[in-house]
Amino acid sequence: MKRLGPLNALYPTPTTLIGTRVEDKPNFITIAHVGIMTLNTVSLGMNKVHYSNAGIKANKTFSVCLPSVDLMVKTDFCGIMTGKKTDKAALFDVFYGELETAPMIRECPVCMECALERVVDFPNYDVFVGEVRQTYAHESVLTEGALDIAKVRPLLFDMSSKQYWGLGGVLGNCWNVGKALKQQKSE
Amino acid sequence: MKRLGPLNALYPTPTTLIGTRVEDKPNFITIAHVGIMTLNTVSLGMNKVHYSNAGIKANKTFSVCLPSVDLMVKTDFCGIMTGKKTDKAALFDVFYGELETAPMIRECPVCMECALERVVDFPNYDVFVGEVRQTYAHESVLTEGALDIAKVRPLLFDMSSKQYWGLGGVLGNCWNVGKALKQQKSE
């Protein structure tokens, strides 16, 4: 196999719009360096230069809004512009939920309100760990009451290509398709 | 918008095979609760019940191997079976790199060797943070020497559907498609 050097290849990741209140105003930043830590705990890897970090630290809340592919241009704009100079919240219909200080975007098909659980500190990055407290979704992305990722149409991010990608089709059932091999091994 | 309760909706995530040495033998576990913390730092959210955790703590290394969709059955099998009872490494052509204690899978188009950077502790979960030290890829997934995610064909995981999903097509260029809106706003 070919050595590529220490290249992070853990893509694609979902592109998110993170909602915070900074200087008493709602702000949104595009973050795709996200993760899942426990079943109900998510992480955001955010460079310390960003305007949003202070808002998360002050309010101890943030939102994670999932734009669909239709919101690609606005989402990319929120990744290019800084809240220091641009009112990015003006692009969206903003609403608040139970935590009151985590602004969310009504145009996003799914939004999660998170309470800051801890900050994992790195030299140039704050990794914000949030516990999901409430999740809001458009009725149009539910199938029989459950979230349907095909209807969400998430905007995926890949660093190598520096491109946004769509979701493809279903390949198989988890904790299931491997059973055939289990059966075969036990024969 | 409809309230779904505190539902983690941060999917899809890349499905990975995590390589460790436990009790002096290579082992692989399927983990999709992964994340990116900094440019070269990845995280794995692993329930403390797993057999692999002790190996990561003892060796302070692990690998993150990315199966392509072709490896779905073996990947799912590695998520169903425990290394306590099953020699999952026997399924694969195993190789080692610079760190020597992080087994990797030659059938996976991309493998990353990681050095354990820290463990973020939760009541039932170890979140292992790894610094990527070296990345190995099949020549067949490179385009002009760079990793091509369309050729990797990663196996994506979604919790709501409990299904594996493929990657779709390119939608646009990051830090670029939003420039049109920037231009419009400045006029």
PDB file of C-alpha atoms in Angstrom, chain A residues 12 20 23 61 74 84 88 94 100 104 126 134 156 158-159 161 164 180:
ATOM      1  CA  PRO A  12     -17.170  12.216   4.741  1.00  0.00           C
ATOM      2  CA  THR A  20     -24.615  30.262  19.271  1.00  0.00           C
ATOM      3  CA  GLU A  23     -22.488  39.502  22.086  1.00  0.00           C
ATOM      4  CA  THR A  61     -25.198  25.775  24.998  1.00  0.00           C
ATOM      5  CA  LYS A  74     -25.957  29.570   2.450  1.00  0.00           C
ATOM      6  CA  LYS A  84     -17.326  39.393  13.721  1.00  0.00           C
ATOM      7  CA  LYS A  88     -25.188  35.510   9.251  1.00  0.00           C
ATOM      8  CA  VAL A  94     -34.171  31.743  13.581  1.00  0.00           C
ATOM      9  CA  GLU A 100     -33.157  29.524  25.169  1.00  0.00           C
ATOM     10  CA  MET A 104     -31.675  27.201  15.466  1.00  0.00           C
ATOM     11  CA  ASP A 126     -11.612  23.827  21.397  1.00  0.00           C
ATOM     12  CA  GLN A 134     -34.002  18.217  22.240  1.00  0.00           C
ATOM     13  CA  LEU A 156     -21.512  15.753   3.424  1.00  0.00           C
ATOM     14  CA  ASP A 158     -14.752  15.676   2.261  1.00  0.00           C
ATOM     15  CA  MET A 159     -11.417  17.370   2.911  1.00  0.00           C
ATOM     16  CA  SER A 161     -11.619  16.897  -2.646  1.00  0.00           C
ATOM     17  CA  TYR A 164     -19.688  18.746  -0.691  1.00  0.00           C
ATOM     18  CA  ALA A 180     -24.602 -14.902   7.080  1.00  0.00           C
TER      19      ALA A 180
END
